[in-house]
Short mmCIF file of C-alpha atoms in Angstrom, two decimals:
data_model
loop_
_atom_site.label_atom_id
_atom_site.label_comp_id
_atom_site.label_asym_id
_atom_site.label_seq_id
_atom_site.Cartn_x
_atom_site.Cartn_y
_atom_site.Cartn_z
CA UNK A 69 0.00 0.00 0.00
CA UNK A 70 1.43 3.34 -1.04
CA UNK A 71 0.38 6.61 0.58
CA UNK A 72 1.49 9.83 -1.06
CA UNK A 73 2.72 12.35 1.49
CA UNK A 74 3.43 16.01 0.77
CA UNK A 75 5.78 18.27 2.67
CA UNK A 76 4.62 21.67 3.87
CA UNK A 77 6.64 23.19 1.00
CA UNK A 78 4.81 20.94 -1.49
CA UNK A 79 1.45 22.12 -0.17
CA UNK A 80 2.62 25.74 -0.24
CA UNK A 81 3.52 25.40 -3.91
CA UNK A 82 0.33 23.53 -4.87
CA UNK A 83 -2.00 25.98 -3.13
CA UNK A 84 0.18 29.06 -3.71
CA UNK A 85 -0.03 30.08 -0.07
CA UNK A 86 2.55 30.82 2.59
CA UNK A 87 4.07 28.57 5.23
CA UNK A 88 2.19 30.34 8.03
CA UNK A 89 -1.13 29.70 6.29
CA UNK A 90 -0.39 25.98 5.84
CA UNK A 91 0.45 25.61 9.53
CA UNK A 92 -2.64 27.64 10.45
CA UNK A 93 -4.80 25.22 8.42
CA UNK A 94 -3.13 22.30 10.21
CA UNK A 95 -3.62 23.87 13.67
CA UNK A 96 -7.28 24.62 12.93
CA UNK A 97 -7.70 21.01 11.76
CA UNK A 98 -8.99 22.04 8.36
CA UNK A 99 -5.99 20.23 6.83
CA UNK A 100 -5.03 16.87 8.31
CA UNK A 101 -1.35 16.10 8.75
CA UNK A 102 0.89 13.49 10.35
CA UNK A 103 4.22 13.72 12.11
CA UNK A 104 7.05 11.44 11.15
CA UNK A 105 9.83 12.13 13.60
CA UNK A 106 10.23 15.90 13.54
CA UNK A 107 8.75 16.22 10.05
CA UNK A 108 5.18 17.26 9.25
CA UNK A 109 3.60 15.52 6.25
CA UNK A 110 0.22 15.99 4.59
CA UNK A 111 -1.39 12.92 3.02
CA UNK A 112 -2.56 13.44 -0.57
CA UNK A 113 -6.05 12.34 0.47
CA UNK A 114 -6.14 15.07 3.15
CA UNK A 115 -5.19 17.71 0.59
CA UNK A 116 -7.88 16.43 -1.81
CA UNK A 117 -10.46 16.50 1.00
CA UNK A 118 -9.52 20.07 1.90
CA UNK A 119 -9.84 21.17 -1.73
CA UNK A 120 -13.24 19.44 -2.02
CA UNK A 121 -14.38 21.27 1.11
CA UNK A 122 -13.27 24.60 -0.37
CA UNK A 123 -15.14 23.83 -3.56
CA UNK A 124 -18.33 22.96 -1.67
CA UNK A 125 -18.04 26.12 0.43
CA UNK A 126 -17.67 28.19 -2.74
CA UNK A 127 -20.71 26.49 -4.29
CA UNK A 128 -22.79 27.15 -1.17
CA UNK A 129 -21.83 30.81 -1.30
CA UNK A 130 -23.38 31.38 -4.71
#
């Protein structure tokens, strides 16, 4: 079983947001992450779920 994990820098580049914002999303539990040793990783499924949530929120706002 292979799980794709993104670094904070990967997420920053994909979403075009800053490091502080990524960590803020993690702290607020809007973006799930895991710790491996001292490293923070974001599963690809968690990023996809976050993006789906954003899309649904945008649709509800119409």
